[in-house]
XYZ file of C-alpha atoms in Angstrom:
676
model
C 168.185 90.330 141.991
C 165.496 91.622 144.439
C 165.233 95.033 145.252
C 165.985 94.549 149.462
C 169.871 93.718 147.562
C 169.821 96.195 145.203
C 169.196 98.602 147.889
C 171.263 97.230 150.225
C 174.131 96.904 147.482
C 173.452 100.287 146.549
C 173.587 101.495 150.436
C 176.880 100.124 150.947
C 178.250 101.465 147.874
C 176.914 105.308 148.886
C 178.113 104.938 152.889
C 180.135 101.680 153.932
C 182.749 101.827 151.099
C 183.547 105.647 150.890
C 183.727 104.855 154.949
C 185.970 102.383 154.773
C 187.973 104.825 151.657
C 187.989 107.351 153.795
C 189.194 105.302 157.049
C 192.318 103.506 154.748
C 192.599 106.792 152.991
C 193.259 108.447 156.518
C 195.365 106.062 158.202
C 197.870 106.064 154.803
C 197.997 109.661 153.277
C 196.433 111.821 156.100
C 195.324 115.206 155.450
C 195.812 115.071 151.546
C 193.658 111.626 151.012
C 190.821 113.300 153.276
C 190.792 116.550 151.054
C 191.107 114.715 147.618
C 188.174 112.304 148.814
C 186.009 115.253 149.670
C 186.459 117.316 146.340
C 185.819 113.683 144.304
C 182.802 113.519 146.744
C 181.955 117.074 145.943
C 181.749 116.681 142.296
C 179.639 114.106 142.697
C 176.984 115.568 145.000
C 177.350 119.015 142.522
C 176.490 116.332 139.659
C 173.695 115.253 141.506
C 172.044 118.386 142.336
C 172.195 119.471 139.409
C 170.176 116.517 137.517
C 167.853 116.889 140.828
C 167.687 120.650 139.519
C 167.261 119.968 135.584
C 164.988 117.089 136.596
C 162.937 119.248 138.599
C 162.469 122.436 136.059
C 161.974 119.735 133.843
C 158.785 118.436 135.025
C 157.813 122.490 135.176
C 158.461 122.509 131.433
C 156.153 118.936 131.039
C 153.162 120.605 133.114
C 153.476 123.561 130.782
C 153.662 121.943 127.580
C 150.238 119.663 128.764
C 148.566 122.427 129.824
C 148.985 124.947 127.059
C 148.566 121.829 124.359
C 144.801 121.519 126.080
C 142.210 121.769 123.725
C 139.751 123.521 126.021
C 142.975 125.943 126.697
C 143.212 126.749 123.013
C 139.898 127.366 122.293
C 139.568 129.861 125.176
C 141.783 131.705 124.718
C 140.772 131.616 121.028
C 137.393 132.749 121.866
C 138.561 134.894 124.619
C 140.780 137.198 122.230
C 137.866 137.876 120.045
C 135.564 138.026 122.896
C 133.196 134.999 122.164
C 134.259 132.573 125.114
C 131.998 131.031 128.107
C 131.426 131.269 131.749
C 131.774 127.074 130.942
C 135.260 127.501 129.204
C 136.741 129.847 131.911
C 135.260 127.054 134.496
C 137.898 124.736 132.223
C 140.472 126.841 132.352
C 140.953 127.893 136.259
C 140.125 124.000 137.197
C 142.955 123.103 134.983
C 145.270 125.975 136.105
C 143.714 124.917 139.529
C 145.114 121.118 139.087
C 148.101 122.304 138.009
C 149.588 124.046 140.594
C 148.234 121.641 143.146
C 150.464 118.752 141.686
C 153.551 120.479 142.307
C 154.005 121.955 145.723
C 156.788 124.318 144.455
C 154.270 126.507 141.346
C 152.799 129.014 143.569
C 151.017 131.299 141.017
C 150.107 130.704 137.654
C 148.025 132.453 134.631
C 147.131 132.970 131.366
C 147.334 136.226 130.080
C 147.057 137.839 126.623
C 149.628 139.803 124.851
C 148.234 142.409 125.537
C 148.911 141.426 129.631
C 145.417 140.825 130.117
C 145.077 138.143 132.882
C 142.160 136.193 131.159
C 142.534 133.122 133.815
C 144.516 132.765 136.590
C 144.836 130.685 139.997
C 144.042 133.635 141.753
C 140.642 133.980 140.174
C 140.553 138.132 140.966
C 143.898 138.834 139.441
C 141.451 138.093 136.087
C 141.105 141.427 133.778
C 143.801 142.714 135.355
C 146.613 144.146 133.514
C 150.204 142.667 134.174
C 153.181 145.110 133.097
C 155.198 142.561 132.483
C 153.742 140.549 129.158
C 156.729 141.701 126.743
C 159.302 139.718 129.007
C 156.699 136.898 129.932
C 156.236 136.393 126.027
C 160.716 137.257 126.135
C 161.063 134.296 128.593
C 159.046 132.024 126.078
C 161.583 132.448 123.299
C 164.445 131.282 125.365
C 165.730 129.333 127.849
C 162.444 126.660 127.344
C 160.432 129.484 128.062
C 162.502 129.439 132.260
C 163.426 132.842 132.838
C 165.764 134.259 135.208
C 165.902 133.893 139.760
C 163.718 136.698 141.160
C 164.578 137.945 144.263
C 161.950 136.980 147.326
C 158.419 138.782 147.240
C 156.496 138.666 150.328
C 156.989 135.546 151.007
C 159.926 135.622 151.642
C 160.674 133.113 148.634
C 163.519 132.857 145.567
C 161.757 132.239 142.520
C 161.097 132.117 138.807
C 158.495 131.621 136.061
C 157.858 129.709 133.391
C 156.275 131.159 129.813
C 155.221 129.252 127.340
C 152.902 130.764 124.626
C 149.514 129.682 123.744
C 148.400 128.665 120.480
C 145.063 128.320 118.950
C 143.293 125.862 117.393
C 144.540 127.321 113.675
C 148.248 127.630 115.573
C 148.340 131.415 116.310
C 149.570 132.643 118.971
C 147.702 134.772 120.809
C 148.619 135.111 124.656
C 150.768 133.434 126.963
C 150.592 130.468 130.415
C 152.805 131.903 133.445
C 153.992 129.525 136.479
C 155.612 131.046 139.556
C 157.756 128.603 140.968
C 159.493 128.981 144.321
C 163.122 128.011 144.272
C 162.800 126.928 148.088
C 163.012 123.646 147.555
C 166.004 123.538 145.306
C 167.449 125.729 147.179
C 168.035 123.842 149.826
C 169.159 120.723 148.326
C 172.090 123.400 148.137
C 173.024 122.951 151.903
C 176.396 121.462 152.531
C 176.280 118.773 155.579
C 179.977 117.068 156.277
C 182.087 120.420 154.823
C 182.433 122.798 157.628
C 182.527 125.880 156.539
C 185.134 125.066 153.456
C 182.129 124.637 150.854
C 179.480 126.558 149.224
C 177.324 125.498 146.636
C 175.134 127.876 144.142
C 172.807 128.082 141.224
C 173.229 130.238 139.119
C 170.488 130.652 136.646
C 170.782 132.082 132.563
C 171.475 135.911 133.579
C 174.709 134.543 135.431
C 172.981 135.399 138.756
C 173.310 133.532 141.867
C 171.525 132.022 145.112
C 172.754 129.813 147.375
C 171.520 127.546 150.560
C 170.045 130.386 152.182
C 167.522 131.795 149.898
C 169.323 135.340 149.988
C 168.789 137.716 146.896
C 170.178 136.733 143.496
C 173.134 138.545 142.480
C 175.383 138.476 139.692
C 178.847 136.691 140.480
C 181.416 138.877 139.482
C 179.778 141.547 141.380
C 181.243 139.457 144.591
C 184.591 138.698 144.879
C 184.540 135.401 146.517
C 182.585 134.235 144.434
C 184.583 135.553 141.179
C 186.693 133.556 140.306
C 183.969 130.645 139.681
C 182.999 133.024 136.251
C 186.312 133.501 135.554
C 187.618 129.846 136.337
C 184.512 127.587 134.918
C 183.154 129.517 132.005
C 182.249 126.170 129.874
C 179.994 125.528 132.504
C 177.520 128.827 132.992
C 175.620 129.722 130.051
C 175.738 132.737 130.795
C 179.715 133.173 130.577
C 180.640 130.462 128.064
C 179.348 127.965 125.692
C 178.287 124.900 127.539
C 178.430 121.397 126.077
C 177.073 118.458 126.848
C 175.548 118.035 131.067
C 179.508 116.903 132.419
C 181.129 118.497 135.572
C 183.296 120.719 135.201
C 185.918 120.981 138.263
C 189.098 123.328 138.439
C 191.011 124.494 141.085
C 192.288 128.172 141.293
C 194.156 129.619 144.540
C 193.479 127.450 146.713
C 190.256 126.292 145.717
C 188.094 124.004 143.608
C 185.306 124.936 141.709
C 182.858 121.958 140.829
C 180.439 123.191 137.929
C 177.693 121.576 136.064
C 175.531 122.466 133.583
C 171.534 122.214 133.494
C 170.019 122.451 130.229
C 166.695 122.630 131.063
C 166.841 126.696 131.334
C 169.743 127.327 130.985
C 171.387 127.492 134.702
C 173.880 125.747 136.650
C 174.826 123.922 139.465
C 178.215 126.190 141.009
C 180.310 124.329 144.245
C 183.323 126.192 145.364
C 185.456 123.955 147.897
C 188.478 125.833 149.457
C 190.678 123.355 149.745
C 194.062 124.462 151.102
C 191.524 125.731 155.089
C 190.047 121.543 154.656
C 193.157 120.578 154.409
C 194.129 122.127 157.824
C 191.112 120.711 159.352
C 191.677 117.464 158.196
C 194.589 117.492 159.935
C 193.511 118.030 163.281
C 191.588 115.328 163.102
C 193.003 111.890 161.381
C 193.852 110.261 164.373
C 190.963 109.665 165.464
C 189.248 108.888 162.882
C 190.154 105.219 162.346
C 188.262 104.009 165.148
C 185.812 106.402 164.352
C 185.002 105.244 160.803
C 185.066 101.160 161.902
C 182.394 102.365 164.550
C 180.105 104.215 162.010
C 180.725 101.413 159.652
C 179.436 98.830 161.954
C 176.751 100.554 162.423
C 175.713 101.334 159.134
C 175.632 97.928 157.924
C 173.818 97.169 160.670
C 171.188 99.791 160.298
C 171.140 98.789 156.119
C 170.208 95.599 157.044
C 167.107 96.735 159.452
C 166.115 99.960 156.681
C 166.034 97.094 153.721
C 164.230 94.693 155.697
C 161.724 97.141 156.739
C 161.283 98.970 153.659
C 160.514 95.995 151.117
C 158.860 93.576 153.051
C 155.483 95.328 152.505
C 157.121 95.551 148.886
C 157.440 91.908 148.429
C 153.741 91.431 150.266
C 152.500 93.455 147.594
C 153.827 91.339 145.004
C 152.431 88.044 145.787
C 149.284 89.319 146.603
C 149.685 90.515 142.490
C 150.604 87.604 141.761
C 148.172 85.332 142.616
C 145.685 87.736 141.379
C 146.646 87.907 138.321
C 146.527 83.979 138.540
C 142.385 83.882 139.360
C 143.007 84.098 143.082
C 139.805 86.726 143.455
C 139.777 85.956 147.488
C 143.469 87.412 148.222
C 143.653 90.410 150.163
C 147.045 92.393 150.576
C 147.311 92.887 154.458
C 149.774 95.001 156.094
C 148.990 95.959 159.632
C 150.431 99.313 159.981
C 149.476 102.861 160.409
C 152.079 104.440 157.738
C 151.739 104.763 154.503
C 152.186 100.776 153.538
C 149.482 100.488 155.587
C 147.495 103.126 153.897
C 148.572 101.377 150.154
C 146.843 97.560 151.423
C 143.969 99.552 152.798
C 143.697 101.000 148.727
C 144.680 97.867 146.933
C 141.949 96.036 148.558
C 139.926 98.475 147.531
C 140.652 98.999 144.450
C 140.838 94.950 144.164
C 137.315 94.676 144.941
C 136.604 97.217 142.892
C 137.696 95.916 140.050
C 135.576 92.454 141.544
C 132.697 94.208 141.043
C 133.142 95.738 137.598
C 134.119 92.338 136.409
C 130.726 91.135 137.858
C 128.313 93.578 136.569
C 130.179 93.106 133.327
C 130.114 89.205 132.720
C 126.366 89.576 134.493
C 125.328 92.455 131.421
C 127.030 89.974 128.554
C 125.317 86.119 129.703
C 121.499 88.741 130.042
C 122.975 90.220 126.099
C 120.739 88.634 123.500
C 123.641 89.960 120.910
C 127.154 88.546 121.090
C 129.837 90.642 122.296
C 133.522 90.595 121.496
C 136.603 92.328 122.682
C 139.979 92.712 121.215
C 143.218 93.647 123.075
C 144.886 96.018 120.337
C 148.880 95.421 123.038
C 148.096 91.442 123.185
C 146.256 90.813 119.892
C 143.892 88.458 121.651
C 140.445 87.752 121.263
C 137.574 87.578 123.906
C 134.237 86.388 122.950
C 131.007 85.730 124.878
C 129.504 82.332 125.565
C 126.685 83.208 123.344
C 128.660 82.914 120.130
C 127.734 79.279 119.788
C 124.297 79.568 120.028
C 123.984 82.337 117.423
C 125.957 80.823 115.114
C 126.050 77.122 115.790
C 129.876 76.261 116.901
C 132.303 77.684 119.224
C 134.316 81.237 118.793
C 137.621 80.074 121.477
C 139.508 83.391 122.648
C 142.649 83.376 120.845
C 145.372 85.743 118.614
C 143.430 87.652 116.481
C 144.444 86.177 113.396
C 143.079 83.147 114.318
C 140.341 84.018 115.497
C 136.628 83.610 114.060
C 137.036 86.994 112.906
C 139.695 86.300 110.137
C 138.278 82.170 110.088
C 134.760 82.363 109.760
C 133.645 82.459 105.684
C 131.817 85.356 104.414
C 129.704 85.321 101.596
C 132.365 86.583 98.462
C 129.789 89.454 97.662
C 130.829 91.106 100.681
C 134.430 89.350 101.060
C 135.813 92.747 99.969
C 134.031 95.081 102.121
C 134.428 92.804 105.513
C 138.380 92.638 105.394
C 138.373 96.351 104.513
C 136.714 97.061 107.466
C 138.526 94.681 109.436
C 141.674 95.944 108.701
C 140.572 99.426 108.525
C 139.784 99.579 112.490
C 142.412 96.931 113.451
C 145.146 98.998 112.115
C 145.627 102.857 113.486
C 143.091 104.466 110.568
C 139.738 104.065 111.792
C 137.907 104.403 115.223
C 134.808 102.189 114.576
C 133.399 99.724 112.868
C 129.480 98.975 111.437
C 128.794 96.955 108.543
C 126.326 94.102 108.014
C 127.750 91.124 106.028
C 126.905 87.156 104.859
C 128.050 84.721 106.959
C 128.264 81.231 106.496
C 126.848 78.749 109.547
C 127.845 75.353 110.482
C 124.593 73.898 107.807
C 126.487 75.610 105.612
C 123.482 78.424 104.449
C 124.500 82.197 104.896
C 123.180 84.252 107.756
C 123.280 87.602 107.515
C 125.126 89.566 110.819
C 125.566 93.090 111.955
C 128.865 94.214 113.255
C 129.755 97.326 115.623
C 132.437 97.885 116.676
C 134.556 101.311 118.796
C 137.910 101.291 119.614
C 139.281 102.541 122.635
C 142.697 104.348 123.447
C 144.896 104.921 126.496
C 146.017 107.607 128.323
C 149.026 107.811 126.002
C 146.340 108.130 122.896
C 147.580 104.489 121.683
C 144.572 102.198 120.685
C 144.537 99.705 123.617
C 141.049 98.027 122.540
C 138.301 96.993 120.659
C 134.604 96.297 121.537
C 131.880 95.705 119.635
C 128.888 93.479 119.157
C 128.026 90.792 116.439
C 123.847 91.169 116.068
C 122.074 88.623 114.236
C 119.783 90.456 111.518
C 119.141 87.506 109.592
C 115.565 87.495 109.795
C 115.283 91.104 109.355
C 117.424 91.224 106.452
C 116.116 88.403 104.632
C 112.139 89.569 104.976
C 113.411 93.654 104.157
C 115.108 92.193 100.936
C 111.468 89.474 100.143
C 109.448 93.184 100.409
C 111.875 94.616 97.965
C 111.588 91.472 95.310
C 108.451 91.518 96.050
C 107.591 95.754 95.198
C 109.988 95.407 92.275
C 109.136 92.141 90.718
C 105.760 90.772 88.830
C 104.705 88.069 90.747
C 103.411 85.427 87.854
C 106.690 86.036 85.780
C 109.671 87.177 88.194
C 110.277 89.934 85.819
C 110.699 93.545 86.825
C 107.326 95.411 86.770
C 106.404 98.195 84.948
C 107.606 101.192 87.709
C 110.925 98.885 88.010
C 111.486 98.318 84.895
C 111.349 101.733 83.469
C 112.964 103.013 86.214
C 116.259 100.552 85.499
C 115.508 101.753 81.300
C 115.934 105.165 82.865
C 118.946 104.781 84.319
C 120.455 102.598 81.973
C 120.177 105.163 79.272
C 121.776 107.859 81.237
C 124.635 105.441 81.639
C 124.576 104.257 77.691
C 125.022 108.138 77.537
C 128.090 108.559 79.457
C 129.897 105.419 77.605
C 128.290 105.922 74.360
C 127.222 102.299 73.561
C 124.992 100.589 71.349
C 121.768 99.784 73.093
C 118.219 98.743 72.240
C 115.130 97.939 73.987
C 112.376 95.486 72.196
C 108.511 95.496 72.671
C 107.024 91.940 72.664
C 103.661 91.511 71.990
C 101.865 87.807 72.102
C 99.677 87.117 69.340
C 96.054 86.155 69.597
C 96.876 84.851 73.712
C 93.764 85.511 74.232
C 93.369 82.460 72.510
C 95.076 80.820 75.485
C 92.671 81.500 77.880
C 89.125 81.393 76.260
C 90.484 77.622 74.473
C 91.990 75.997 77.611
C 91.570 78.560 80.237
C 93.838 80.905 83.046
C 95.990 78.518 84.146
C 97.086 77.601 80.186
C 97.646 80.882 80.231
C 99.260 81.954 82.915
C 102.095 78.718 81.704
C 102.648 80.641 78.888
C 103.286 83.992 80.204
C 105.617 82.586 82.364
C 106.985 80.294 79.480
C 107.952 83.438 77.463
C 109.292 85.002 80.995
C 112.225 82.224 81.406
C 113.205 82.739 77.010
C 113.260 87.088 78.310
C 115.531 85.843 80.980
C 117.601 83.225 79.030
C 118.148 85.670 76.238
C 118.847 88.934 78.220
C 121.421 86.497 81.079
C 124.701 89.315 81.204
C 123.720 91.040 78.303
C 120.397 93.166 79.579
C 117.115 93.151 82.046
C 113.181 92.129 80.915
C 110.532 93.535 81.796
C 106.253 92.574 81.600
C 104.419 95.876 81.406
C 100.716 94.135 81.722
C 98.517 91.750 80.203
C 100.617 89.636 77.472
C 103.397 92.867 77.026
C 106.749 92.818 77.646
C 109.839 94.636 77.014
C 113.422 93.527 76.180
C 116.927 95.666 77.039
C 119.551 95.098 75.675
C 122.973 96.693 76.009
C 126.251 96.929 74.956
C 125.264 96.077 70.980
C 128.226 95.910 68.633
C 126.350 96.065 64.929
C 122.155 97.853 64.752
C 121.754 94.215 63.029
C 122.290 92.518 66.821
C 118.973 93.291 67.881
C 116.963 92.105 64.844
C 118.824 88.541 64.903
C 118.135 88.833 68.905
C 114.552 89.264 67.909
C 114.646 86.534 65.592
C 115.800 84.525 68.746
C 113.849 85.046 70.671
C 110.909 84.340 67.946
C 112.642 81.158 67.073
C 112.400 79.795 71.152
C 109.026 80.557 71.325
C 107.982 79.368 67.555
C 109.109 76.149 69.305
C 107.194 76.252 71.740
C 106.467 74.090 75.219
C 104.218 71.444 76.778
C 101.864 72.648 79.736
C 101.300 70.978 82.237
C 98.112 71.900 82.793
C 96.756 70.735 79.493
C 100.027 67.863 78.494
C 99.527 69.644 75.196
C 102.295 71.014 72.666
C 102.373 74.573 72.563
C 104.230 77.186 69.668
C 103.790 80.577 71.010
C 104.043 83.570 68.569
C 104.967 87.254 69.283
C 104.982 90.628 67.121
C 108.833 92.960 68.442
C 109.040 96.416 67.868
C 112.712 97.284 68.176
C 114.006 101.189 68.954
C 117.966 102.267 69.911
C 118.610 104.691 72.374
C 118.997 108.911 71.490
C 117.940 107.419 68.051
C 114.827 106.646 68.611
C 114.225 107.850 71.962
C 115.477 110.452 74.682
C 113.467 109.509 77.690
C 111.664 106.135 78.235
C 108.904 107.378 77.079
C 109.211 108.445 73.947
C 111.788 105.002 73.620
C 108.753 102.532 74.370
C 106.275 104.800 72.408
C 108.729 103.814 69.220
C 109.415 100.280 70.301
C 105.571 100.036 70.852
C 104.597 101.671 67.219
C 107.153 99.688 65.331
C 105.864 96.868 66.967
C 101.766 97.517 65.580
C 103.457 97.797 62.119
C 104.130 93.926 62.604
C 100.535 93.718 63.693
C 99.335 94.725 60.783
C 101.419 93.189 58.312
C 100.946 89.506 59.315
C 102.087 89.040 63.156
C 104.954 86.934 63.951
C 107.951 89.208 62.889
C 109.913 91.550 64.128
C 110.000 95.862 62.945
C 112.945 98.688 63.259
C 111.334 101.886 64.646
C 111.334 104.117 61.649
C 112.548 101.222 59.663
C 110.936 98.880 57.358
C 109.002 95.311 58.928
C 111.128 92.657 57.934
C 108.888 90.311 57.178
C 111.850 87.149 55.738
C 113.663 86.579 58.772
C 111.388 84.269 60.075
C 109.070 82.009 59.024
C 105.501 82.081 61.033
C 102.403 80.239 60.673
C 99.112 82.532 61.757
C 97.916 79.593 63.670
C 98.012 77.273 67.021
C 99.787 74.220 66.878
C 99.463 71.651 69.559
C 100.612 68.101 70.074
C 99.763 65.869 72.367
């Protein structure tokens, strides 16, 4: 249903229907019905006024909560109490106080004071440093009735007022002071004035101390101290917190000696709104006017209906135009304008609305221009709708098109990540999409359209709305494939022997130290083998250095094969090689591996440069972690010494460090056999 119809219906209900009802009652049941209608209406009015007052006080309470929850306020009070605050902190808090006061026309003053009563910050800055003797009252107010005090009499400004007090906590949740707002009751008291009831009704605001004020903003007095209002406290104590236990917020209605008394509790502050209607005198006045009421009501009803139609049309037509413009804007019409030719607030809305459209349009243009000029891919994840936006250069970077889609169907969950990076990628993605993380930064390998893996860097930042809820994630996809692979290549060049692609000497020794530390922790059986080729100089002298390089590569390939998934190998230099074997079951397993290496090398290979078949022989020394050395240097020396035992006892065999030479393990020949 459109607003104009709702508004017209509501106004008809509020104005016309009661008029018709009153007319019928007057014509049929005369003055009794009139008075009854007035009583019912006053009950509704009393409830509405209580609702207004409840909202009015509630807004004050909310502004206090917002102010005292501000981290800057809490830190300022903590620092102030330790004489460590800065001028910037004081300036910030004073500005926040001024903003709080300006937002409410009813708040006339606001300040913060410590538990000794010294004012730390204030709307009226000349009060800062002064001592307020009411500090204990303020602290007491903060502990009851949501921090709302009772009503105070008018001061020099001739306005009744009350205080809203709330304790201030440090970041460590220590009470160190109290924030106080001074609130005028002029607006609230204005709504107590009753029209249409002649002199037969009065409305009051009763505070948590049982004191009241009326529409004339008089000095607050207790109900039982005033003769004409003493019956209120006696008749409806359940509607006034000071006099009885209130339950809920319903209006309590009581009849007492020619009076009808209405009381509605106000939950915020422990106040209530009370109205008293002199039904006997009202009935006499109604009897005098009943004869002319029917005609008057008919005339008023007609006029009111016409006025309602005109008012509804006048006030809702601009809203209709506004809704239409917003609809067209959401459909993508960037040129749509809101044209309301008037000098009132609607005209101002039109001007500001069009200015907002222009600002949004310019911002969108700047955003699109910046994104189009960037080399990196920009993405945005809307955490409200879970939709994903990707800049158009995604296709140029990654060779396929990423559609703007829901996050579950987007490229984030569709693109293929390298298996070694997949777990980390999913954890990073799930962390930022959930409420846990607020940023995303990681490097992963992604498969492109051609089946190759390319390195990308993902950088994302989570944004939050004004309520603190996550709203969107904005980030970049950066192509780092070239620089990443260059870095990996440099690492490989620095860590591996160029000819054999085994670990070079520094890398092997460093890795050996790490493995020895791990072995000591897990208490495993691990061994080091020192391998020296027998008569390697013969290959270089007889067949050339190219053939010698082929021999070294063959030995390296053998070491890689033997150590696969059970250790690692390296080249110390020249024809000296080393192997580390981990997690052996028996001591003899090391000898079996040494025998396997000797056997494979003895079978030999066919040289590409000479087309000859060569048998390779070597001598191997074996040393065990911890038993033969506590560090890599000692272990290497022990294995080297064991290897030289073989060199001196016939070569092409292996020996344990500190043990006997095992010549019977492998039958070897000291000559080089070569076949075509």
